[in-house]
């Protein structure tokens, strides 16, 4: 069914009244999506009405985010690593998003899927207010974690990511592999921790995420940045890097992102979260 991408004056009044009654913008966006509105349209409409400051997070009181271009963004359009040239397909400045080609070979993608498929567990999420891990109603995929340097393939990928981003391997969390079946999704969220849960002894805050697509998805499964109006279509071997930390310890609320439901086939993706400092 075609998704709705326009609102009537009455519907706008309903949004304003519902906001006045204390409902959160996320709850209203979720209600709109349930009613058949396009997800990106729903978030952009809410943002137009309430401004950038109102999406719920523990960082509500932060001063406006100061953008700094991470080193990965200063390397030109072909980024050489010791075993592979990674090509920049497109870039967005605010939030900082880099769409990358040729990060993994097809063989590496297939091998990563093979190594993870018998270890998948229902995914958990981090509560944006408490920072606790909890069962994920908004995250219906299954996932698993490799430990750092667990095998030759993971070691090679981690080295490549370190050379690509200029962050040492030890700043990276263990590589996560996620599998989404038809209808499965990861609802809009931030990858950074609530400030109360940042542990400076263990790498500090998350500052960037690299999502690597391990297969082609026939329909759905896109990674969407609804505040930025950016949609990344999963394509085997490509990746998206987004950066949301800065040297002032701020986090970028524009980095809100989601994996929309898979409509056909399945989706495999590997996630590398990068911290401010060494974790280990
Ligand atoms: O699988 C994705 O596209 C996706 C989207 C949003 C993964 C994550 N977040 C994540 O692993 O944090
Ligand atoms: Zn995420």
PDB file of C-alpha atoms and ligand atoms in Angstrom:
ATOM      1  CA  UNK A   1       0.000   0.000   0.000  1.00  0.00           C
ATOM      2  CA  UNK A   2       1.244   3.514  -0.908  1.00  0.00           C
ATOM      3  CA  UNK A   3       2.397   5.390   2.220  1.00  0.00           C
ATOM      4  CA  UNK A   4       0.823   8.793   3.016  1.00  0.00           C
ATOM      5  CA  UNK A   5       3.135  11.768   2.430  1.00  0.00           C
ATOM      6  CA  UNK A   6       0.870  14.781   3.097  1.00  0.00           C
ATOM      7  CA  UNK A   7      -1.173  16.122   6.028  1.00  0.00           C
ATOM      8  CA  UNK A   8      -4.416  18.061   6.124  1.00  0.00           C
ATOM      9  CA  UNK A   9      -4.880  21.264   8.195  1.00  0.00           C
ATOM     10  CA  UNK A  10      -7.082  19.264  10.598  1.00  0.00           C
ATOM     11  CA  UNK A  11      -4.409  16.646  11.078  1.00  0.00           C
ATOM     12  CA  UNK A  12      -1.854  19.372  11.813  1.00  0.00           C
ATOM     13  CA  UNK A  13      -4.254  20.753  14.470  1.00  0.00           C
ATOM     14  CA  UNK A  14      -4.556  17.242  15.930  1.00  0.00           C
ATOM     15  CA  UNK A  15      -0.738  17.041  16.170  1.00  0.00           C
ATOM     16  CA  UNK A  16      -0.541  20.459  17.879  1.00  0.00           C
ATOM     17  CA  UNK A  17      -3.284  19.591  20.372  1.00  0.00           C
ATOM     18  CA  UNK A  18      -1.792  16.190  21.110  1.00  0.00           C
ATOM     19  CA  UNK A  19       1.601  17.799  21.729  1.00  0.00           C
ATOM     20  CA  UNK A  20      -0.022  20.356  24.062  1.00  0.00           C
ATOM     21  CA  UNK A  21      -1.623  17.505  25.985  1.00  0.00           C
ATOM     22  CA  UNK A  22       1.885  16.258  26.804  1.00  0.00           C
ATOM     23  CA  UNK A  23       2.369  13.429  24.263  1.00  0.00           C
ATOM     24  CA  UNK A  24       5.959  13.035  23.058  1.00  0.00           C
ATOM     25  CA  UNK A  25       6.841  13.732  19.401  1.00  0.00           C
ATOM     26  CA  UNK A  26       8.020  10.116  19.089  1.00  0.00           C
ATOM     27  CA  UNK A  27       4.665   8.772  20.258  1.00  0.00           C
ATOM     28  CA  UNK A  28       2.897  10.975  17.711  1.00  0.00           C
ATOM     29  CA  UNK A  29       5.272   9.923  14.910  1.00  0.00           C
ATOM     30  CA  UNK A  30       4.696   6.268  15.871  1.00  0.00           C
ATOM     31  CA  UNK A  31       0.921   6.827  15.750  1.00  0.00           C
ATOM     32  CA  UNK A  32       1.237   8.454  12.311  1.00  0.00           C
ATOM     33  CA  UNK A  33       3.335   5.557  10.991  1.00  0.00           C
ATOM     34  CA  UNK A  34       0.735   3.103  12.319  1.00  0.00           C
ATOM     35  CA  UNK A  35      -1.981   5.042  10.491  1.00  0.00           C
ATOM     36  CA  UNK A  36      -0.089   4.525   7.214  1.00  0.00           C
ATOM     37  CA  UNK A  37       2.130   7.613   7.001  1.00  0.00           C
ATOM     38  CA  UNK A  38       5.572   7.321   5.446  1.00  0.00           C
ATOM     39  CA  UNK A  39       8.152   7.025   8.275  1.00  0.00           C
ATOM     40  CA  UNK A  40      10.548   9.729   7.035  1.00  0.00           C
ATOM     41  CA  UNK A  41       7.603  12.036   6.289  1.00  0.00           C
ATOM     42  CA  UNK A  42       6.179  11.495   9.809  1.00  0.00           C
ATOM     43  CA  UNK A  43       9.470  12.429  11.521  1.00  0.00           C
ATOM     44  CA  UNK A  44      10.110  15.391   9.252  1.00  0.00           C
ATOM     45  CA  UNK A  45       6.589  16.691   9.857  1.00  0.00           C
ATOM     46  CA  UNK A  46       7.056  16.442  13.625  1.00  0.00           C
ATOM     47  CA  UNK A  47      10.428  18.146  13.373  1.00  0.00           C
ATOM     48  CA  UNK A  48       8.966  20.988  11.307  1.00  0.00           C
ATOM     49  CA  UNK A  49       6.292  21.487  13.944  1.00  0.00           C
ATOM     50  CA  UNK A  50       8.308  21.139  17.139  1.00  0.00           C
ATOM     51  CA  UNK A  51      11.854  21.997  16.023  1.00  0.00           C
ATOM     52  CA  UNK A  52      14.975  19.945  16.548  1.00  0.00           C
ATOM     53  CA  UNK A  53      14.992  20.045  20.317  1.00  0.00           C
ATOM     54  CA  UNK A  54      12.060  17.832  21.184  1.00  0.00           C
ATOM     55  CA  UNK A  55      12.858  14.226  20.374  1.00  0.00           C
ATOM     56  CA  UNK A  56      13.204  12.382  23.683  1.00  0.00           C
ATOM     57  CA  UNK A  57      16.719  11.621  24.866  1.00  0.00           C
ATOM     58  CA  UNK A  58      18.780  11.978  27.983  1.00  0.00           C
ATOM     59  CA  UNK A  59      20.762  14.792  26.244  1.00  0.00           C
ATOM     60  CA  UNK A  60      17.916  17.335  26.068  1.00  0.00           C
ATOM     61  CA  UNK A  61      19.804  20.080  27.899  1.00  0.00           C
ATOM     62  CA  UNK A  62      22.939  19.977  25.722  1.00  0.00           C
ATOM     63  CA  UNK A  63      24.185  23.161  23.965  1.00  0.00           C
ATOM     64  CA  UNK A  64      23.893  23.074  20.144  1.00  0.00           C
ATOM     65  CA  UNK A  65      26.190  20.394  18.723  1.00  0.00           C
ATOM     66  CA  UNK A  66      29.453  21.709  17.276  1.00  0.00           C
ATOM     67  CA  UNK A  67      30.357  19.832  14.096  1.00  0.00           C
ATOM     68  CA  UNK A  68      33.958  18.699  13.598  1.00  0.00           C
ATOM     69  CA  UNK A  69      34.886  16.706  10.483  1.00  0.00           C
ATOM     70  CA  UNK A  70      36.256  13.311  11.612  1.00  0.00           C
ATOM     71  CA  UNK A  71      39.516  12.108  10.025  1.00  0.00           C
ATOM     72  CA  UNK A  72      37.692   9.635   7.786  1.00  0.00           C
ATOM     73  CA  UNK A  73      36.041  12.683   6.175  1.00  0.00           C
ATOM     74  CA  UNK A  74      39.369  14.314   5.348  1.00  0.00           C
ATOM     75  CA  UNK A  75      40.788  11.517   3.196  1.00  0.00           C
ATOM     76  CA  UNK A  76      39.306  12.223  -0.216  1.00  0.00           C
ATOM     77  CA  UNK A  77      37.122   9.967  -2.286  1.00  0.00           C
ATOM     78  CA  UNK A  78      39.296   6.848  -2.427  1.00  0.00           C
ATOM     79  CA  UNK A  79      40.527   5.735   0.968  1.00  0.00           C
ATOM     80  CA  UNK A  80      43.460   3.351   0.766  1.00  0.00           C
ATOM     81  CA  UNK A  81      43.933   0.739   3.474  1.00  0.00           C
ATOM     82  CA  UNK A  82      46.697  -1.881   3.494  1.00  0.00           C
ATOM     83  CA  UNK A  83      44.525  -4.460   1.728  1.00  0.00           C
ATOM     84  CA  UNK A  84      41.690  -2.580   0.010  1.00  0.00           C
ATOM     85  CA  UNK A  85      40.705   0.764  -1.550  1.00  0.00           C
ATOM     86  CA  UNK A  86      37.417   1.980  -0.097  1.00  0.00           C
ATOM     87  CA  UNK A  87      35.430   4.397  -2.246  1.00  0.00           C
ATOM     88  CA  UNK A  88      33.244   7.233  -1.016  1.00  0.00           C
ATOM     89  CA  UNK A  89      29.835   7.125  -2.726  1.00  0.00           C
ATOM     90  CA  UNK A  90      28.244  10.137  -1.030  1.00  0.00           C
ATOM     91  CA  UNK A  91      28.556  12.365   2.019  1.00  0.00           C
ATOM     92  CA  UNK A  92      26.201  14.320   4.265  1.00  0.00           C
ATOM     93  CA  UNK A  93      27.686  16.970   6.573  1.00  0.00           C
ATOM     94  CA  UNK A  94      25.004  17.362   9.297  1.00  0.00           C
ATOM     95  CA  UNK A  95      24.859  14.738  10.691  1.00  0.00           C
ATOM     96  CA  UNK A  96      28.152  13.481   9.316  1.00  0.00           C
ATOM     97  CA  UNK A  97      27.365  10.450   7.130  1.00  0.00           C
ATOM     98  CA  UNK A  98      29.720   8.756   4.671  1.00  0.00           C
ATOM     99  CA  UNK A  99      28.381   6.130   2.277  1.00  0.00           C
ATOM    100  CA  UNK A 100      31.170   3.732   1.308  1.00  0.00           C
ATOM    101  CA  UNK A 101      31.694   1.159  -1.434  1.00  0.00           C
ATOM    102  CA  UNK A 102      33.990  -1.866  -1.492  1.00  0.00           C
ATOM    103  CA  UNK A 103      34.483  -2.178   2.262  1.00  0.00           C
ATOM    104  CA  UNK A 104      34.233  -5.985   2.194  1.00  0.00           C
ATOM    105  CA  UNK A 105      34.556  -8.481  -0.658  1.00  0.00           C
ATOM    106  CA  UNK A 106      31.572 -10.714  -1.447  1.00  0.00           C
ATOM    107  CA  UNK A 107      33.553 -13.669  -0.024  1.00  0.00           C
ATOM    108  CA  UNK A 108      34.149 -11.801   3.256  1.00  0.00           C
ATOM    109  CA  UNK A 109      30.419 -10.967   3.525  1.00  0.00           C
ATOM    110  CA  UNK A 110      29.442 -14.618   2.959  1.00  0.00           C
ATOM    111  CA  UNK A 111      32.030 -15.871   5.442  1.00  0.00           C
ATOM    112  CA  UNK A 112      30.888 -13.405   8.142  1.00  0.00           C
ATOM    113  CA  UNK A 113      27.303 -14.627   7.706  1.00  0.00           C
ATOM    114  CA  UNK A 114      28.463 -18.271   7.885  1.00  0.00           C
ATOM    115  CA  UNK A 115      30.464 -17.645  11.043  1.00  0.00           C
ATOM    116  CA  UNK A 116      27.557 -15.948  12.807  1.00  0.00           C
ATOM    117  CA  UNK A 117      24.412 -17.770  11.694  1.00  0.00           C
ATOM    118  CA  UNK A 118      24.487 -20.479  14.399  1.00  0.00           C
ATOM    119  CA  UNK A 119      25.149 -17.960  17.176  1.00  0.00           C
ATOM    120  CA  UNK A 120      22.223 -15.551  16.689  1.00  0.00           C
ATOM    121  CA  UNK A 121      20.200 -14.464  19.754  1.00  0.00           C
ATOM    122  CA  UNK A 122      17.183 -12.108  20.022  1.00  0.00           C
ATOM    123  CA  UNK A 123      18.560  -8.547  19.995  1.00  0.00           C
ATOM    124  CA  UNK A 124      18.595  -6.232  22.990  1.00  0.00           C
ATOM    125  CA  UNK A 125      18.506  -2.442  23.077  1.00  0.00           C
ATOM    126  CA  UNK A 126      19.947   0.174  25.425  1.00  0.00           C
ATOM    127  CA  UNK A 127      17.254   2.210  27.189  1.00  0.00           C
ATOM    128  CA  UNK A 128      17.858   5.858  26.185  1.00  0.00           C
ATOM    129  CA  UNK A 129      17.050   7.136  29.687  1.00  0.00           C
ATOM    130  CA  UNK A 130      18.601   4.516  31.970  1.00  0.00           C
ATOM    131  CA  UNK A 131      21.288   3.047  29.719  1.00  0.00           C
ATOM    132  CA  UNK A 132      20.269  -0.468  30.814  1.00  0.00           C
ATOM    133  CA  UNK A 133      20.145  -3.300  28.272  1.00  0.00           C
ATOM    134  CA  UNK A 134      16.582  -4.528  27.868  1.00  0.00           C
ATOM    135  CA  UNK A 135      14.524  -6.865  25.659  1.00  0.00           C
ATOM    136  CA  UNK A 136      13.909  -4.967  22.499  1.00  0.00           C
ATOM    137  CA  UNK A 137      10.296  -4.365  21.529  1.00  0.00           C
ATOM    138  CA  UNK A 138      11.546  -1.941  18.851  1.00  0.00           C
ATOM    139  CA  UNK A 139      14.246  -4.295  17.650  1.00  0.00           C
ATOM    140  CA  UNK A 140      12.970  -7.538  16.241  1.00  0.00           C
ATOM    141  CA  UNK A 141      16.173  -8.742  14.586  1.00  0.00           C
ATOM    142  CA  UNK A 142      18.525 -11.439  15.905  1.00  0.00           C
ATOM    143  CA  UNK A 143      22.178 -10.728  16.551  1.00  0.00           C
ATOM    144  CA  UNK A 144      25.515 -11.925  17.870  1.00  0.00           C
ATOM    145  CA  UNK A 145      28.856 -10.411  18.875  1.00  0.00           C
ATOM    146  CA  UNK A 146      32.358 -11.471  17.940  1.00  0.00           C
ATOM    147  CA  UNK A 147      35.032 -10.711  20.482  1.00  0.00           C
ATOM    148  CA  UNK A 148      37.838  -8.426  19.317  1.00  0.00           C
ATOM    149  CA  UNK A 149      40.199 -10.354  17.027  1.00  0.00           C
ATOM    150  CA  UNK A 150      38.173 -13.552  17.484  1.00  0.00           C
ATOM    151  CA  UNK A 151      39.269 -15.092  14.183  1.00  0.00           C
ATOM    152  CA  UNK A 152      41.370 -14.217  11.118  1.00  0.00           C
ATOM    153  CA  UNK A 153      38.458 -12.595   9.250  1.00  0.00           C
ATOM    154  CA  UNK A 154      37.325 -10.418  12.159  1.00  0.00           C
ATOM    155  CA  UNK A 155      40.960  -9.420  12.765  1.00  0.00           C
ATOM    156  CA  UNK A 156      41.390  -8.371   9.108  1.00  0.00           C
ATOM    157  CA  UNK A 157      38.129  -6.390   9.120  1.00  0.00           C
ATOM    158  CA  UNK A 158      39.006  -4.640  12.387  1.00  0.00           C
ATOM    159  CA  UNK A 159      42.431  -3.658  11.024  1.00  0.00           C
ATOM    160  CA  UNK A 160      40.793  -2.277   7.865  1.00  0.00           C
ATOM    161  CA  UNK A 161      38.256  -0.283   9.901  1.00  0.00           C
ATOM    162  CA  UNK A 162      41.039   1.153  12.092  1.00  0.00           C
ATOM    163  CA  UNK A 163      42.974   2.269   9.002  1.00  0.00           C
ATOM    164  CA  UNK A 164      39.804   3.709   7.461  1.00  0.00           C
ATOM    165  CA  UNK A 165      38.705   5.699  10.512  1.00  0.00           C
ATOM    166  CA  UNK A 166      42.086   6.374  12.174  1.00  0.00           C
ATOM    167  CA  UNK A 167      40.672   5.066  15.460  1.00  0.00           C
ATOM    168  CA  UNK A 168      42.718   2.218  16.983  1.00  0.00           C
ATOM    169  CA  UNK A 169      41.232  -1.292  16.958  1.00  0.00           C
ATOM    170  CA  UNK A 170      40.991  -1.062  20.780  1.00  0.00           C
ATOM    171  CA  UNK A 171      38.499   1.853  20.519  1.00  0.00           C
ATOM    172  CA  UNK A 172      36.077  -0.512  18.780  1.00  0.00           C
ATOM    173  CA  UNK A 173      33.462  -2.694  20.432  1.00  0.00           C
ATOM    174  CA  UNK A 174      33.283  -6.312  19.284  1.00  0.00           C
ATOM    175  CA  UNK A 175      31.795  -6.616  15.792  1.00  0.00           C
ATOM    176  CA  UNK A 176      28.056  -7.266  15.939  1.00  0.00           C
ATOM    177  CA  UNK A 177      26.206  -9.179  13.193  1.00  0.00           C
ATOM    178  CA  UNK A 178      22.445  -8.688  12.831  1.00  0.00           C
ATOM    179  CA  UNK A 179      19.926 -10.679  10.813  1.00  0.00           C
ATOM    180  CA  UNK A 180      16.480  -9.259  10.013  1.00  0.00           C
ATOM    181  CA  UNK A 181      13.736 -11.458   8.518  1.00  0.00           C
ATOM    182  CA  UNK A 182      10.619 -10.142   6.720  1.00  0.00           C
ATOM    183  CA  UNK A 183       8.874  -7.483   8.852  1.00  0.00           C
ATOM    184  CA  UNK A 184      11.796  -7.139  11.247  1.00  0.00           C
ATOM    185  CA  UNK A 185      13.172  -3.703  11.997  1.00  0.00           C
ATOM    186  CA  UNK A 186      15.163  -1.540  14.396  1.00  0.00           C
ATOM    187  CA  UNK A 187      13.052   1.434  15.485  1.00  0.00           C
ATOM    188  CA  UNK A 188      14.508   5.009  15.517  1.00  0.00           C
ATOM    189  CA  UNK A 189      17.273   5.364  18.100  1.00  0.00           C
ATOM    190  CA  UNK A 190      20.631   6.922  18.859  1.00  0.00           C
ATOM    191  CA  UNK A 191      23.718   4.738  19.164  1.00  0.00           C
ATOM    192  CA  UNK A 192      25.399   6.910  21.812  1.00  0.00           C
ATOM    193  CA  UNK A 193      24.925   6.200  25.517  1.00  0.00           C
ATOM    194  CA  UNK A 194      22.941   8.463  27.874  1.00  0.00           C
ATOM    195  CA  UNK A 195      25.547  10.745  29.473  1.00  0.00           C
ATOM    196  CA  UNK A 196      24.919   9.176  32.897  1.00  0.00           C
ATOM    197  CA  UNK A 197      26.070   5.773  31.568  1.00  0.00           C
ATOM    198  CA  UNK A 198      29.342   6.843  29.961  1.00  0.00           C
ATOM    199  CA  UNK A 199      32.257   5.079  31.640  1.00  0.00           C
ATOM    200  CA  UNK A 200      35.578   6.898  30.999  1.00  0.00           C
ATOM    201  CA  UNK A 201      37.424   3.771  32.243  1.00  0.00           C
ATOM    202  CA  UNK A 202      35.941   1.740  29.387  1.00  0.00           C
ATOM    203  CA  UNK A 203      36.421   3.846  26.294  1.00  0.00           C
ATOM    204  CA  UNK A 204      33.971   6.615  27.208  1.00  0.00           C
ATOM    205  CA  UNK A 205      31.163   7.604  24.875  1.00  0.00           C
ATOM    206  CA  UNK A 206      30.403   6.033  21.501  1.00  0.00           C
ATOM    207  CA  UNK A 207      31.303   8.563  18.793  1.00  0.00           C
ATOM    208  CA  UNK A 208      30.776   6.754  15.492  1.00  0.00           C
ATOM    209  CA  UNK A 209      29.107   3.737  13.915  1.00  0.00           C
ATOM    210  CA  UNK A 210      30.102   1.751  10.847  1.00  0.00           C
ATOM    211  CA  UNK A 211      27.268  -0.385   9.425  1.00  0.00           C
ATOM    212  CA  UNK A 212      28.409  -2.905   6.841  1.00  0.00           C
ATOM    213  CA  UNK A 213      25.830  -4.498   4.560  1.00  0.00           C
ATOM    214  CA  UNK A 214      26.461  -8.208   4.064  1.00  0.00           C
ATOM    215  CA  UNK A 215      23.791  -8.957   1.452  1.00  0.00           C
ATOM    216  CA  UNK A 216      21.505  -7.325  -1.106  1.00  0.00           C
ATOM    217  CA  UNK A 217      17.956  -6.960   0.232  1.00  0.00           C
ATOM    218  CA  UNK A 218      15.281  -7.299  -2.491  1.00  0.00           C
ATOM    219  CA  UNK A 219      12.881  -4.831  -0.774  1.00  0.00           C
ATOM    220  CA  UNK A 220      12.871  -2.809   2.461  1.00  0.00           C
ATOM    221  CA  UNK A 221      15.572  -2.950   5.142  1.00  0.00           C
ATOM    222  CA  UNK A 222      16.966   0.493   4.360  1.00  0.00           C
ATOM    223  CA  UNK A 223      18.859   2.416   7.033  1.00  0.00           C
ATOM    224  CA  UNK A 224      17.061   5.760   7.355  1.00  0.00           C
ATOM    225  CA  UNK A 225      18.199   8.983   9.055  1.00  0.00           C
ATOM    226  CA  UNK A 226      14.767  10.593   9.378  1.00  0.00           C
ATOM    227  CA  UNK A 227      15.994  13.967  10.680  1.00  0.00           C
ATOM    228  CA  UNK A 228      18.410  14.296   7.772  1.00  0.00           C
ATOM    229  CA  UNK A 229      16.091  12.832   5.130  1.00  0.00           C
ATOM    230  CA  UNK A 230      18.754  10.279   4.144  1.00  0.00           C
ATOM    231  CA  UNK A 231      18.035   6.675   3.137  1.00  0.00           C
ATOM    232  CA  UNK A 232      20.782   4.106   2.577  1.00  0.00           C
ATOM    233  CA  UNK A 233      19.817   1.048   0.543  1.00  0.00           C
ATOM    234  CA  UNK A 234      21.625  -2.122   1.714  1.00  0.00           C
ATOM    235  CA  UNK A 235      24.058  -3.412  -0.904  1.00  0.00           C
ATOM    236  CA  UNK A 236      26.445  -6.291  -0.310  1.00  0.00           C
ATOM    237  CA  UNK A 237      29.967  -5.135   0.627  1.00  0.00           C
ATOM    238  CA  UNK A 238      29.049  -1.448   1.053  1.00  0.00           C
ATOM    239  CA  UNK A 239      28.839   0.433   4.343  1.00  0.00           C
ATOM    240  CA  UNK A 240      27.656   3.613   5.980  1.00  0.00           C
ATOM    241  CA  UNK A 241      29.732   5.464   8.587  1.00  0.00           C
ATOM    242  CA  UNK A 242      28.088   8.097  10.759  1.00  0.00           C
ATOM    243  CA  UNK A 243      29.824  10.230  13.353  1.00  0.00           C
ATOM    244  CA  UNK A 244      28.007  11.792  16.291  1.00  0.00           C
ATOM    245  CA  UNK A 245      30.625  12.728  18.914  1.00  0.00           C
ATOM    246  CA  UNK A 246      32.969  15.695  19.175  1.00  0.00           C
ATOM    247  CA  UNK A 247      35.923  16.918  21.244  1.00  0.00           C
ATOM    248  CA  UNK A 248      33.539  18.821  23.564  1.00  0.00           C
ATOM    249  CA  UNK A 249      31.907  15.538  24.639  1.00  0.00           C
ATOM    250  CA  UNK A 250      28.699  16.479  22.883  1.00  0.00           C
ATOM    251  CA  UNK A 251      26.542  14.063  20.893  1.00  0.00           C
ATOM    252  CA  UNK A 252      24.680  14.835  17.691  1.00  0.00           C
ATOM    253  CA  UNK A 253      20.918  14.381  17.950  1.00  0.00           C
ATOM    254  CA  UNK A 254      20.664  14.622  14.161  1.00  0.00           C
ATOM    255  CA  UNK A 255      22.139  11.091  14.060  1.00  0.00           C
ATOM    256  CA  UNK A 256      18.752   9.505  14.904  1.00  0.00           C
ATOM    257  CA  UNK A 257      18.453   6.451  12.659  1.00  0.00           C
ATOM    258  CA  UNK A 258      16.370   3.350  12.054  1.00  0.00           C
ATOM    259  CA  UNK A 259      16.330   0.127  10.053  1.00  0.00           C
ATOM    260  CA  UNK A 260      12.949  -0.036   8.365  1.00  0.00           C
ATOM    261  CA  UNK A 261      11.142  -3.386   8.063  1.00  0.00           C
ATOM    262  CA  UNK A 262      12.464  -5.897   5.554  1.00  0.00           C
ATOM    263  CA  UNK A 263       9.758  -6.395   2.913  1.00  0.00           C
ATOM    264  CA  UNK A 264      11.301  -9.235   0.880  1.00  0.00           C
ATOM    265  CA  UNK A 265      14.159 -11.644   1.545  1.00  0.00           C
ATOM    266  CA  UNK A 266      16.294 -10.994   4.612  1.00  0.00           C
ATOM    267  CA  UNK A 267      18.944  -8.515   5.730  1.00  0.00           C
ATOM    268  CA  UNK A 268      22.405  -9.178   7.173  1.00  0.00           C
ATOM    269  CA  UNK A 269      24.451  -6.310   8.550  1.00  0.00           C
ATOM    270  CA  UNK A 270      27.594  -5.981  10.694  1.00  0.00           C
ATOM    271  CA  UNK A 271      27.923  -3.076  13.141  1.00  0.00           C
ATOM    272  CA  UNK A 272      31.147  -1.639  14.568  1.00  0.00           C
ATOM    273  CA  UNK A 273      30.638   0.966  17.298  1.00  0.00           C
ATOM    274  CA  UNK A 274      33.632   3.190  17.983  1.00  0.00           C
ATOM    275  CA  UNK A 275      34.359   4.807  21.359  1.00  0.00           C
ATOM    276  CA  UNK A 276      36.294   7.953  22.279  1.00  0.00           C
ATOM    277  CA  UNK A 277      39.190   6.002  23.772  1.00  0.00           C
ATOM    278  CA  UNK A 278      40.518   2.475  24.176  1.00  0.00           C
ATOM    279  CA  UNK A 279      38.022   0.115  25.810  1.00  0.00           C
ATOM    280  CA  UNK A 280      40.460  -2.652  26.686  1.00  0.00           C
TER     281      UNK A 280
HETATM  282  O1  LIG B   1      20.667  -2.538  10.416  1.00  0.00           O
HETATM  283  C1  LIG B   1      20.592  -1.313  10.349  1.00  0.00           C
HETATM  284  O2  LIG B   1      20.376  -0.724   9.270  1.00  0.00           O
HETATM  285  C2  LIG B   1      20.757  -0.531  11.594  1.00  0.00           C
HETATM  286  C3  LIG B   1      20.052   0.625  11.725  1.00  0.00           C
HETATM  287  C4  LIG B   1      20.207   1.322  12.896  1.00  0.00           C
HETATM  288  C5  LIG B   1      21.617  -0.964  12.585  1.00  0.00           C
HETATM  289  C6  LIG B   1      21.750  -0.158  13.709  1.00  0.00           C
HETATM  290  N1  LIG B   1      21.072   0.969  13.860  1.00  0.00           N
HETATM  291  C7  LIG B   1      22.674  -0.493  14.805  1.00  0.00           C
HETATM  292  O3  LIG B   1      23.238  -1.611  14.787  1.00  0.00           O
HETATM  293  O4  LIG B   1      22.869   0.368  15.697  1.00  0.00           O
HETATM  294 ZN1  LIG B   2      21.897   2.166  15.486  1.00  0.00          ZN
END
